Amino acid sequence: MEIYKFAYQIIKEAGRHIRETIDEELEIETKSNPNDLVTNMDKETEERLFNNIKATYPEHFILGEEGHGKDIENTKGVLWIMDPIDGTLNFVHQKENFAISIGIYIDGKKYAGFVYDVMNDKMYHALVGKGAWQNDKQLKQIENTELKSSLISTNPLWLTKEKLSKIYMPIIDEARSTRAYGSAALDFVHVARGITSAYLTMRLHPWDFAGGLIIAEEVGAVVTNLLGQSLNILEANSIVVGNKQIHDELLTQYFLPHKALLEEIHTERFKKNG
Ligand code: IPD
Ligand code: CA
Ligand code: CA
Ligand code: CA
């Protein structure tokens, strides 16, 4: 419980700092391609959280998108998996719709998840076995829905990939409608709040899903990769998260009939990550 409260406080404080400096000019750099941006605020926020954690818990391990813990190979001890700003493109273009995301794992077991919607000052948090909250309001267990009467979310980029589009198109077609929010962590939270029924994506890194996964599972969501396998918290993977019924429908009707093709796509995409 101590770690939980501590995490809550340092995430709130990091978010407050972002809000207070939101109008300052950003230093923007590109990473893997011209659309993969990182700002001084992504880096400073990771640094701030890292320093806070290490000052109180020097023995804890920290894996962050912007460079910390890239040598971590196992889940022993207390492991913080953090994305200092999830939704950097929203942060740069919109100055809203981004989140700080942290998942805490103890000896490989899920312990707590945090997704802080910074500009709306909404902290989504969950303690395994105890439930999930939006600030101090407990989130209800989510309800089952079927695809044809559901809102789902995904990144439209995946529809442009030739092999994948064959699998994705019929899903988009059958759903009531599709949303694209631009922050994976908030996509998990939307499912946890029941305002969307599922979120699908072909590739997320551990820091994108470590926090949201715990929040969503705490209210009854099912989270696997597109092949129905459980996620390894240290590896990139595809993701389907949804209420139990829609998750089952997506897997059995849309993904598993294309198992061989999906396995091929996974091998191509994840061969560098093992
Ligand atoms: C990205 C966002 C986006 C998802 C990308 C992620 P970042 O994280 O979560 O919604 O589609 O796959 O990389 O880079 O903004 O932290
Ligand atoms: Ca990024
Ligand atoms: Ca991210
Ligand atoms: Ca990020």
Tab-separated table of C-alpha atoms and ligand atoms in Angstrom:
chain	number	residue	atom	x	y	z
A	1	MET	CA	0.000	0.000	0.000
A	2	GLU	CA	2.890	2.319	0.745
A	3	ILE	CA	4.303	1.967	-2.768
A	4	TYR	CA	0.827	2.530	-4.174
A	5	LYS	CA	0.313	5.827	-2.359
A	6	PHE	CA	3.810	6.943	-3.178
A	7	ALA	CA	3.285	6.198	-6.880
A	8	TYR	CA	-0.028	8.070	-6.868
A	9	GLN	CA	1.631	11.153	-5.368
A	10	ILE	CA	4.668	11.316	-7.646
A	11	ILE	CA	2.544	10.797	-10.764
A	12	LYS	CA	0.160	13.599	-9.697
A	13	GLU	CA	3.126	15.853	-9.041
A	14	ALA	CA	4.727	15.074	-12.424
A	15	GLY	CA	1.380	15.809	-14.090
A	16	ARG	CA	0.998	19.094	-12.229
A	17	HIS	CA	4.401	20.148	-13.503
A	18	ILE	CA	3.353	19.350	-17.093
A	19	ARG	CA	0.148	21.392	-16.701
A	20	GLU	CA	2.030	24.338	-15.255
A	21	THR	CA	4.524	24.398	-18.122
A	22	ILE	CA	2.162	23.395	-20.943
A	23	ASP	CA	2.491	26.735	-22.759
A	24	GLU	CA	6.281	26.782	-22.755
A	25	GLU	CA	8.037	26.178	-26.049
A	26	LEU	CA	8.952	22.535	-26.623
A	27	GLU	CA	12.169	21.065	-27.935
A	28	ILE	CA	11.004	18.414	-30.375
A	29	GLU	CA	13.194	15.681	-31.847
A	30	THR	CA	12.406	12.717	-34.064
A	31	LYS	CA	13.217	9.121	-33.140
A	32	SER	CA	12.724	6.170	-35.534
A	33	ASN	CA	10.943	8.194	-38.266
A	34	PRO	CA	9.730	11.778	-38.926
A	35	ASN	CA	6.393	11.059	-37.205
A	36	ASP	CA	7.926	9.447	-34.116
A	37	LEU	CA	8.449	12.481	-31.890
A	38	VAL	CA	9.957	12.989	-28.489
A	39	THR	CA	10.050	16.262	-26.566
A	40	ASN	CA	12.091	17.637	-23.698
A	41	MET	CA	8.955	17.100	-21.570
A	42	ASP	CA	8.891	13.338	-22.275
A	43	LYS	CA	12.512	13.105	-21.185
A	44	GLU	CA	12.222	15.451	-18.194
A	45	THR	CA	9.105	13.683	-16.909
A	46	GLU	CA	10.798	10.279	-17.073
A	47	GLU	CA	13.830	11.745	-15.306
A	48	ARG	CA	11.693	13.348	-12.607
A	49	LEU	CA	9.792	10.118	-11.917
A	50	PHE	CA	12.986	8.042	-12.038
A	51	ASN	CA	14.759	10.327	-9.544
A	52	ASN	CA	11.753	10.381	-7.218
A	53	ILE	CA	11.461	6.599	-7.179
A	54	LYS	CA	15.198	6.011	-6.734
A	55	ALA	CA	15.422	8.558	-3.902
A	56	THR	CA	12.844	6.600	-1.894
A	57	TYR	CA	13.340	3.082	-3.227
A	58	PRO	CA	16.933	2.772	-4.518
A	59	GLU	CA	16.566	-1.008	-4.907
A	60	HIS	CA	13.579	-0.818	-7.288
A	61	PHE	CA	13.964	-1.419	-11.032
A	62	ILE	CA	12.646	1.082	-13.572
A	63	LEU	CA	11.960	0.554	-17.261
A	64	GLY	CA	10.953	3.688	-19.172
A	65	GLU	CA	10.340	4.525	-22.805
A	66	GLU	CA	12.896	7.305	-22.872
A	67	GLY	CA	15.906	5.226	-21.908
A	68	HIS	CA	15.860	3.935	-18.354
A	69	GLY	CA	16.224	0.213	-17.743
A	70	LYS	CA	16.802	-0.937	-21.309
A	71	ASP	CA	19.104	-3.641	-19.892
A	72	ILE	CA	16.384	-5.147	-17.663
A	73	GLU	CA	15.962	-8.785	-18.655
A	74	ASN	CA	13.798	-10.232	-15.911
A	75	THR	CA	11.001	-9.222	-13.569
A	76	LYS	CA	12.611	-9.862	-10.219
A	77	GLY	CA	12.065	-7.366	-7.400
A	78	VAL	CA	9.842	-4.319	-7.709
A	79	LEU	CA	9.672	-3.216	-11.328
A	80	TRP	CA	8.166	0.087	-12.457
A	81	ILE	CA	7.294	0.204	-16.155
A	82	MET	CA	6.650	3.782	-17.180
A	83	ASP	CA	5.633	5.866	-20.124
A	84	PRO	CA	6.224	9.482	-19.094
A	85	ILE	CA	3.934	10.786	-21.845
A	86	ASP	CA	1.768	8.303	-23.695
A	87	GLY	CA	0.311	10.109	-26.685
A	88	THR	CA	3.255	12.356	-27.496
A	89	LEU	CA	1.696	13.355	-30.833
A	90	ASN	CA	-1.429	14.524	-28.996
A	91	PHE	CA	0.788	16.319	-26.482
A	92	VAL	CA	2.605	18.165	-29.287
A	93	HIS	CA	-0.382	18.880	-31.538
A	94	GLN	CA	-3.259	19.185	-29.083
A	95	LYS	CA	-1.733	19.796	-25.649
A	96	GLU	CA	-4.286	17.358	-24.284
A	97	ASN	CA	-5.354	13.718	-24.633
A	98	PHE	CA	-2.102	12.275	-23.296
A	99	ALA	CA	-1.317	10.398	-20.109
A	100	ILE	CA	1.412	9.349	-17.733
A	101	SER	CA	1.289	5.575	-17.515
A	102	ILE	CA	2.912	3.350	-14.900
A	103	GLY	CA	2.531	-0.342	-14.110
A	104	ILE	CA	4.198	-1.775	-11.016
A	105	TYR	CA	5.074	-5.464	-10.883
A	106	ILE	CA	6.503	-7.320	-7.894
A	107	ASP	CA	8.531	-10.433	-8.725
A	108	GLY	CA	6.701	-10.601	-12.048
A	109	LYS	CA	3.228	-10.341	-10.467
A	110	LYS	CA	0.914	-7.451	-11.290
A	111	TYR	CA	0.692	-5.084	-8.337
A	112	ALA	CA	-0.733	-1.698	-9.399
A	113	GLY	CA	-1.575	0.324	-12.508
A	114	PHE	CA	-1.803	4.107	-13.016
A	115	VAL	CA	-2.900	6.101	-16.046
A	116	TYR	CA	-3.048	9.828	-15.380
A	117	ASP	CA	-5.046	11.918	-17.852
A	118	VAL	CA	-2.971	14.985	-17.087
A	119	MET	CA	-4.973	17.871	-18.561
A	120	ASN	CA	-8.260	16.583	-17.142
A	121	ASP	CA	-6.621	15.816	-13.781
A	122	LYS	CA	-8.132	12.337	-13.823
A	123	MET	CA	-6.087	9.596	-12.216
A	124	TYR	CA	-7.107	6.093	-13.201
A	125	HIS	CA	-5.569	3.621	-10.787
A	126	ALA	CA	-5.950	0.025	-9.737
A	127	LEU	CA	-4.547	-2.173	-7.025
A	128	VAL	CA	-4.660	-5.835	-7.991
A	129	GLY	CA	-7.523	-7.630	-6.268
A	130	LYS	CA	-8.949	-4.422	-4.806
A	131	GLY	CA	-10.539	-2.691	-7.824
A	132	ALA	CA	-9.967	0.324	-10.031
A	133	TRP	CA	-10.806	3.989	-9.575
A	134	GLN	CA	-11.112	7.283	-11.402
A	135	ASN	CA	-9.727	9.655	-8.763
A	136	ASP	CA	-11.674	8.441	-5.704
A	137	LYS	CA	-14.666	7.014	-7.576
A	138	GLN	CA	-14.581	3.253	-7.972
A	139	LEU	CA	-15.053	1.938	-11.512
A	140	LYS	CA	-17.774	-0.649	-12.030
A	141	GLN	CA	-17.203	-4.058	-13.577
A	142	ILE	CA	-17.659	-3.678	-17.334
A	143	GLU	CA	-20.602	-5.168	-19.182
A	144	ASN	CA	-20.525	-7.712	-21.979
A	145	THR	CA	-21.281	-6.436	-25.477
A	146	GLU	CA	-21.236	-7.825	-28.992
A	147	LEU	CA	-19.175	-6.247	-31.756
A	148	LYS	CA	-22.086	-5.101	-33.866
A	149	SER	CA	-23.415	-2.837	-31.105
A	150	SER	CA	-20.007	-1.682	-29.837
A	151	LEU	CA	-17.626	1.225	-30.204
A	152	ILE	CA	-14.068	-0.028	-30.562
A	153	SER	CA	-10.766	1.804	-30.892
A	154	THR	CA	-7.655	1.212	-32.936
A	155	ASN	CA	-4.978	3.083	-34.852
A	156	PRO	CA	-6.146	3.427	-38.508
A	157	LEU	CA	-2.545	2.909	-39.608
A	158	TRP	CA	-3.043	-0.834	-39.247
A	159	LEU	CA	-5.718	-0.745	-41.953
A	160	THR	CA	-3.122	0.440	-44.435
A	161	LYS	CA	-1.002	-2.709	-43.998
A	162	GLU	CA	-1.837	-5.086	-46.779
A	163	LYS	CA	-1.789	-8.420	-44.955
A	164	LEU	CA	-3.428	-7.076	-41.821
A	165	SER	CA	-6.183	-5.152	-43.574
A	166	LYS	CA	-7.732	-8.463	-44.656
A	167	ILE	CA	-8.208	-9.304	-40.972
A	168	TYR	CA	-8.995	-5.795	-39.731
A	169	MET	CA	-11.492	-4.573	-42.366
A	170	PRO	CA	-14.311	-6.999	-41.468
A	171	ILE	CA	-13.977	-5.989	-37.792
A	172	ILE	CA	-14.262	-2.285	-38.592
A	173	ASP	CA	-17.152	-3.077	-40.877
A	174	GLU	CA	-19.063	-5.063	-38.246
A	175	ALA	CA	-18.467	-2.703	-35.292
A	176	ARG	CA	-20.993	0.041	-34.617
A	177	SER	CA	-18.147	2.526	-35.082
A	178	THR	CA	-14.399	2.908	-34.578
A	179	ARG	CA	-12.449	5.564	-32.686
A	180	ALA	CA	-8.774	6.522	-32.791
A	181	TYR	CA	-7.603	8.305	-29.647
A	182	GLY	CA	-3.821	8.339	-30.032
A	183	SER	CA	-2.907	7.175	-26.533
A	184	ALA	CA	-2.767	3.448	-25.893
A	185	ALA	CA	-2.902	3.969	-22.129
A	186	LEU	CA	-6.116	5.998	-22.463
A	187	ASP	CA	-7.473	3.386	-24.886
A	188	PHE	CA	-7.167	0.807	-22.064
A	189	VAL	CA	-8.868	3.224	-19.687
A	190	HIS	CA	-11.740	3.780	-22.133
A	191	VAL	CA	-12.382	0.039	-22.110
A	192	ALA	CA	-12.144	0.001	-18.294
A	193	ARG	CA	-14.707	2.820	-18.110
A	194	GLY	CA	-16.980	0.999	-20.558
A	195	ILE	CA	-17.024	3.941	-22.991
A	196	THR	CA	-15.496	1.712	-25.643
A	197	SER	CA	-15.860	-2.063	-25.675
A	198	ALA	CA	-12.507	-3.089	-27.137
A	199	TYR	CA	-9.137	-1.744	-28.235
A	200	LEU	CA	-7.018	-3.522	-30.822
A	201	THR	CA	-3.511	-2.852	-31.940
A	202	MET	CA	-0.790	-4.728	-33.720
A	203	ARG	CA	2.118	-3.439	-31.687
A	204	LEU	CA	2.636	-1.938	-28.251
A	205	HIS	CA	5.696	-1.741	-26.053
A	206	PRO	CA	5.605	-2.723	-22.371
A	207	TRP	CA	5.422	0.932	-21.253
A	208	ASP	CA	2.343	1.485	-23.445
A	209	PHE	CA	0.305	-1.265	-21.784
A	210	ALA	CA	1.836	-2.024	-18.345
A	211	GLY	CA	-0.428	0.359	-16.406
A	212	GLY	CA	-3.615	0.166	-18.473
A	213	LEU	CA	-3.544	-3.632	-18.494
A	214	ILE	CA	-3.896	-3.770	-14.703
A	215	ILE	CA	-6.680	-1.172	-14.616
A	216	ALA	CA	-8.662	-2.921	-17.360
A	217	GLU	CA	-8.284	-6.402	-15.849
A	218	GLU	CA	-9.394	-5.128	-12.451
A	219	VAL	CA	-12.853	-4.300	-13.877
A	220	GLY	CA	-13.197	-7.600	-15.723
A	221	ALA	CA	-11.612	-6.863	-19.113
A	222	VAL	CA	-9.719	-9.628	-20.879
A	223	VAL	CA	-6.317	-8.771	-22.345
A	224	THR	CA	-4.312	-10.989	-24.710
A	225	ASN	CA	-2.396	-10.671	-27.944
A	226	LEU	CA	-4.234	-11.225	-31.236
A	227	LEU	CA	-3.455	-14.936	-31.007
A	228	GLY	CA	-5.147	-15.194	-27.614
A	229	GLN	CA	-1.878	-15.564	-25.717
A	230	SER	CA	-1.173	-13.749	-22.471
A	231	LEU	CA	1.274	-10.854	-22.635
A	232	ASN	CA	4.873	-10.871	-21.548
A	233	ILE	CA	5.354	-7.665	-19.630
A	234	LEU	CA	8.918	-7.205	-20.903
A	235	GLU	CA	8.138	-7.637	-24.600
A	236	ALA	CA	6.381	-5.741	-27.368
A	237	ASN	CA	3.213	-7.443	-28.517
A	238	SER	CA	-0.080	-7.131	-30.335
A	239	ILE	CA	-3.060	-6.433	-28.074
A	240	VAL	CA	-6.758	-7.072	-27.921
A	241	VAL	CA	-8.487	-5.815	-24.778
A	242	GLY	CA	-12.220	-5.883	-24.278
A	243	ASN	CA	-15.080	-7.135	-22.204
A	244	LYS	CA	-15.165	-10.928	-22.052
A	245	GLN	CA	-17.836	-11.378	-24.724
A	246	ILE	CA	-16.372	-9.090	-27.379
A	247	HIS	CA	-12.851	-10.354	-26.687
A	248	ASP	CA	-14.072	-13.881	-27.277
A	249	GLU	CA	-15.960	-12.844	-30.433
A	250	LEU	CA	-12.927	-11.015	-31.842
A	251	LEU	CA	-10.622	-13.949	-31.205
A	252	THR	CA	-12.829	-16.753	-32.399
A	253	GLN	CA	-14.557	-15.037	-35.338
A	254	TYR	CA	-11.880	-12.680	-36.622
A	255	PHE	CA	-8.367	-13.459	-35.430
A	256	LEU	CA	-7.991	-17.201	-34.925
A	257	PRO	CA	-9.423	-18.090	-38.376
A	258	HIS	CA	-6.298	-16.249	-39.660
A	259	LYS	CA	-3.942	-17.881	-37.171
A	260	ALA	CA	-1.265	-18.827	-39.705
A	261	LEU	CA	-1.208	-15.353	-41.264
A	262	LEU	CA	-1.164	-13.679	-37.854
A	263	GLU	CA	1.679	-15.915	-36.699
A	264	GLU	CA	3.591	-14.911	-39.822
A	265	ILE	CA	2.945	-11.207	-39.156
A	266	HIS	CA	3.970	-11.598	-35.492
A	267	THR	CA	7.193	-13.334	-36.447
A	268	GLU	CA	8.015	-10.566	-38.945
A	269	ARG	CA	7.173	-7.764	-36.518
A	270	PHE	CA	8.667	-9.147	-33.353
A	271	LYS	CA	11.704	-11.051	-34.563
A	272	LYS	CA	14.008	-8.286	-33.294
A	273	ASN	CA	12.438	-8.476	-29.848
A	274	GLY	CA	12.661	-12.251	-29.571
B	1	IPD	C1	2.095	5.703	-28.730
B	1	IPD	C2	0.631	5.886	-28.426
B	1	IPD	C3	-0.215	5.499	-29.626
B	1	IPD	C4	0.061	4.088	-30.104
B	1	IPD	C5	1.550	3.943	-30.394
B	1	IPD	C6	2.377	4.300	-29.157
B	1	IPD	P1	3.813	7.334	-27.414
B	1	IPD	O1	2.879	5.997	-27.571
B	1	IPD	O2	0.237	5.090	-27.336
B	1	IPD	O3	-1.590	5.572	-29.314
B	1	IPD	O4	-0.672	3.837	-31.269
B	1	IPD	O5	1.800	2.600	-30.733
B	1	IPD	O6	3.750	4.186	-29.468
B	1	IPD	O7	4.971	7.170	-28.344
B	1	IPD	O8	2.963	8.509	-27.704
B	1	IPD	O9	4.238	7.199	-25.985
B	2	CA	CA	7.138	7.542	-28.139
B	3	CA	CA	3.416	5.112	-25.382
B	4	CA	CA	5.748	7.952	-24.585
